[in-house]
CSV table of C-alpha atoms and ligand atoms in Angstrom, one decimal:
chain,number,residue,atom,x,y,z
A,1,MET,CA,0.0,0.0,0.0
A,2,THR,CA,1.3,3.5,-0.9
A,3,LEU,CA,-0.6,6.4,0.5
A,4,THR,CA,0.0,9.8,-0.9
A,5,GLY,CA,-0.7,13.3,0.3
A,6,GLY,CA,0.6,16.8,0.8
A,7,CYS,CA,-0.2,20.4,1.7
A,8,LEU,CA,-2.7,22.9,0.4
A,9,CYS,CA,-0.3,24.6,-2.0
A,10,GLY,CA,1.5,21.5,-3.2
A,11,ARG,CA,5.0,22.4,-2.1
A,12,ILE,CA,5.1,19.4,0.4
A,13,ARG,CA,4.2,16.1,-1.1
A,14,TYR,CA,4.8,12.6,0.5
A,15,HIS,CA,4.5,8.9,-0.2
A,16,ALA,CA,3.8,6.6,2.8
A,17,SER,CA,4.8,3.1,1.9
A,18,ALA,CA,4.1,1.1,5.1
A,19,GLU,CA,0.9,-0.1,6.5
A,20,PRO,CA,-0.4,2.5,8.9
A,21,LEU,CA,-0.1,1.7,12.6
A,22,TRP,CA,-3.0,3.6,14.0
A,23,VAL,CA,-5.5,6.5,13.5
A,24,CYS,CA,-5.9,8.7,16.5
A,25,HIS,CA,-7.9,11.8,17.4
A,26,CYS,CA,-5.9,13.9,19.9
A,27,HIS,CA,-7.9,16.5,21.9
A,28,CYS,CA,-4.9,18.1,23.7
A,29,GLU,CA,-4.5,21.8,23.8
A,30,MET,CA,-1.1,21.7,22.0
A,31,CYS,CA,-2.5,19.9,19.0
A,32,ARG,CA,-5.5,22.2,19.0
A,33,ARG,CA,-3.3,25.3,18.9
A,34,GLN,CA,-1.0,23.9,16.2
A,35,THR,CA,-3.7,22.7,13.9
A,36,GLY,CA,-6.3,25.4,14.6
A,37,ALA,CA,-8.9,22.6,14.7
A,38,PRO,CA,-11.0,21.3,17.7
A,39,VAL,CA,-9.2,17.9,17.4
A,40,ALA,CA,-6.1,16.8,15.6
A,41,THR,CA,-6.3,13.5,13.8
A,42,TYR,CA,-3.0,11.8,13.0
A,43,VAL,CA,-2.1,8.5,11.3
A,44,GLY,CA,1.0,6.7,12.6
A,45,PHE,CA,3.7,5.2,10.4
A,46,PRO,CA,7.1,3.6,11.4
A,47,ALA,CA,10.0,6.0,11.1
A,48,GLY,CA,11.7,5.9,7.7
A,49,THR,CA,8.6,4.8,5.8
A,50,VAL,CA,7.4,8.3,4.8
A,51,LYS,CA,9.3,9.7,1.8
A,52,TRP,CA,9.2,13.5,1.1
A,53,LEU,CA,9.2,14.3,-2.6
A,54,ASP,CA,10.7,17.7,-3.6
A,55,ASN,CA,10.6,19.5,-0.2
A,56,GLU,CA,10.5,18.6,3.4
A,57,PRO,CA,8.1,20.4,5.8
A,58,THR,CA,9.5,22.9,8.3
A,59,ARG,CA,9.7,21.4,11.8
A,60,TYR,CA,9.0,22.9,15.2
A,61,ARG,CA,10.2,21.2,18.4
A,62,SER,CA,7.1,21.4,20.6
A,63,SER,CA,8.3,19.2,23.4
A,64,LYS,CA,11.2,17.1,24.5
A,65,ASP,CA,10.4,14.1,22.2
A,66,VAL,CA,8.2,15.6,19.6
A,67,GLU,CA,8.6,17.8,16.5
A,68,ARG,CA,5.6,19.1,14.6
A,69,SER,CA,5.8,20.0,10.9
A,70,PHE,CA,4.0,22.2,8.5
A,71,CYS,CA,4.4,23.7,5.1
A,72,PRO,CA,6.4,27.0,5.3
A,73,VAL,CA,4.4,28.5,2.4
A,74,CYS,CA,0.8,27.7,3.1
A,75,GLY,CA,0.9,26.6,6.7
A,76,SER,CA,-0.8,23.3,6.4
A,77,THR,CA,-0.2,20.9,9.2
A,78,ILE,CA,1.7,17.9,8.0
A,79,GLY,CA,3.4,15.8,10.6
A,80,PHE,CA,3.9,14.8,14.2
A,81,HIS,CA,7.3,13.3,14.6
A,82,ARG,CA,8.7,11.0,17.3
A,83,VAL,CA,11.9,8.9,17.6
A,84,HIS,CA,10.2,5.9,16.1
A,85,GLU,CA,7.2,7.2,14.2
A,86,THR,CA,6.2,9.7,11.5
A,87,ASN,CA,2.6,10.6,12.1
A,88,LEU,CA,0.8,12.4,9.3
A,89,SER,CA,-2.2,14.6,9.6
A,90,VAL,CA,-5.3,12.9,8.3
A,91,GLY,CA,-6.4,16.0,6.4
A,92,SER,CA,-3.2,16.0,4.3
A,93,PHE,CA,-3.9,12.6,2.6
A,94,ASP,CA,-5.2,12.6,-1.0
A,95,ALA,CA,-7.6,9.8,-0.1
A,96,PRO,CA,-8.2,9.7,3.6
A,97,GLU,CA,-11.2,7.4,2.9
A,98,ALA,CA,-8.8,4.7,1.8
A,99,LEU,CA,-7.1,4.5,5.3
A,100,PRO,CA,-7.8,1.0,6.8
A,101,ALA,CA,-9.2,2.5,10.0
A,102,ALA,CA,-11.4,-0.5,10.8
A,103,ASP,CA,-8.3,-2.8,10.8
A,104,ILE,CA,-5.9,-0.9,13.0
A,105,TRP,CA,-5.7,0.7,16.4
A,106,THR,CA,-8.0,3.7,16.7
A,107,GLY,CA,-8.9,5.9,19.6
A,108,HIS,CA,-9.2,9.3,21.2
A,109,VAL,CA,-6.4,10.6,23.4
A,110,TRP,CA,-6.2,13.4,25.8
A,111,PHE,CA,-10.0,13.4,25.9
A,112,LYS,CA,-9.8,15.2,29.3
A,113,GLU,CA,-8.8,18.3,27.4
A,114,HIS,CA,-11.6,18.0,24.8
A,115,ILE,CA,-13.8,21.0,24.1
A,116,PRO,CA,-17.0,20.2,26.0
A,117,TRP,CA,-19.2,21.0,23.0
A,118,PHE,CA,-17.1,19.1,20.5
A,119,ASP,CA,-17.0,15.3,19.9
A,120,THR,CA,-17.2,13.0,17.0
A,121,ALA,CA,-19.7,10.2,16.2
A,122,ASP,CA,-17.8,6.9,16.6
A,123,ASP,CA,-17.3,4.1,19.1
A,124,TRP,CA,-13.6,4.5,19.4
A,125,ALA,CA,-12.2,4.4,23.0
A,126,ARG,CA,-11.8,7.7,24.7
A,127,HIS,CA,-8.7,7.9,26.8
A,128,ALA,CA,-8.3,10.7,29.4
A,129,GLU,CA,-4.6,10.9,28.4
A,130,PHE,CA,-2.6,8.2,26.5
A,131,PRO,CA,-3.4,4.6,27.2
A,132,PRO,CA,-1.0,3.0,29.7
A,133,GLU,CA,0.8,0.8,27.2
A,134,ARG,CA,1.5,3.9,25.0
A,135,VAL,CA,2.9,5.8,28.0
A,136,GLU,CA,5.3,2.8,28.6
A,137,GLU,CA,6.3,2.8,25.0
A,138,LEU,CA,7.0,6.6,24.9
A,139,ASN,CA,8.8,6.6,28.2
A,140,ALA,CA,11.1,3.8,27.0
A,141,LEU,CA,12.1,5.8,24.0
A,142,SER,CA,12.3,9.3,25.6
A,143,GLY,CA,15.4,11.3,25.1
A,144,GLN,CA,16.5,9.6,21.9
A,145,VAL,CA,17.1,11.4,18.6
A,146,ILE,CA,13.9,11.9,16.7
A,147,LYS,CA,14.1,9.7,13.6
A,148,GLY,CA,10.5,9.9,12.4
B,1,ZN,ZN1,2.0,24.3,1.2
B,2,ZN,ZN1,-2.2,16.3,21.0
C-alpha cells in the first residue's frame, strides 16, 4: 500500500509506503493550537517509511520528544514526529477514505482536554490521556534522537 498526500499549496508532497499503525484523534491543547482545529487526527507510520518528494516540511520542536511539521508556504499541518514514528495529519492525505481505520488501532487521546461541546460520532475508545501501554512505549524511547 502506498498512501500519498501533501499540503494545500503542493510544495510538500509525500509517499507513505508502510501499513499505517493507527489512527488517533488527539484532543490536547497543544494539537488544538498547532492545527487550529478542535481535534487533531494523525495517522502513525514507522520512522523511515514516509518519503518526502521535492521538499520537506518545516519542523518545530514542541516538546522534548516531539517535532511538529508544516508547510512554510501555506501553513498546512503535515506531521507529528517521534523517535520511532512519523505521524501524518489525516487531512493531508489525498484519499483519507482509503485508510484502513477498521483494521488498525484507533482511539481518542487526551480526551480530558476536549472542548466540551465538541465530539465525533464513533465508538472508538476515549482515553483521558494516553493509554498506559502507550505511556510505557513513549517513556522507554524518551530522550533519543527523533528519527520519524
Ligand atoms: Zn503548502
Ligand atoms: Zn495532542
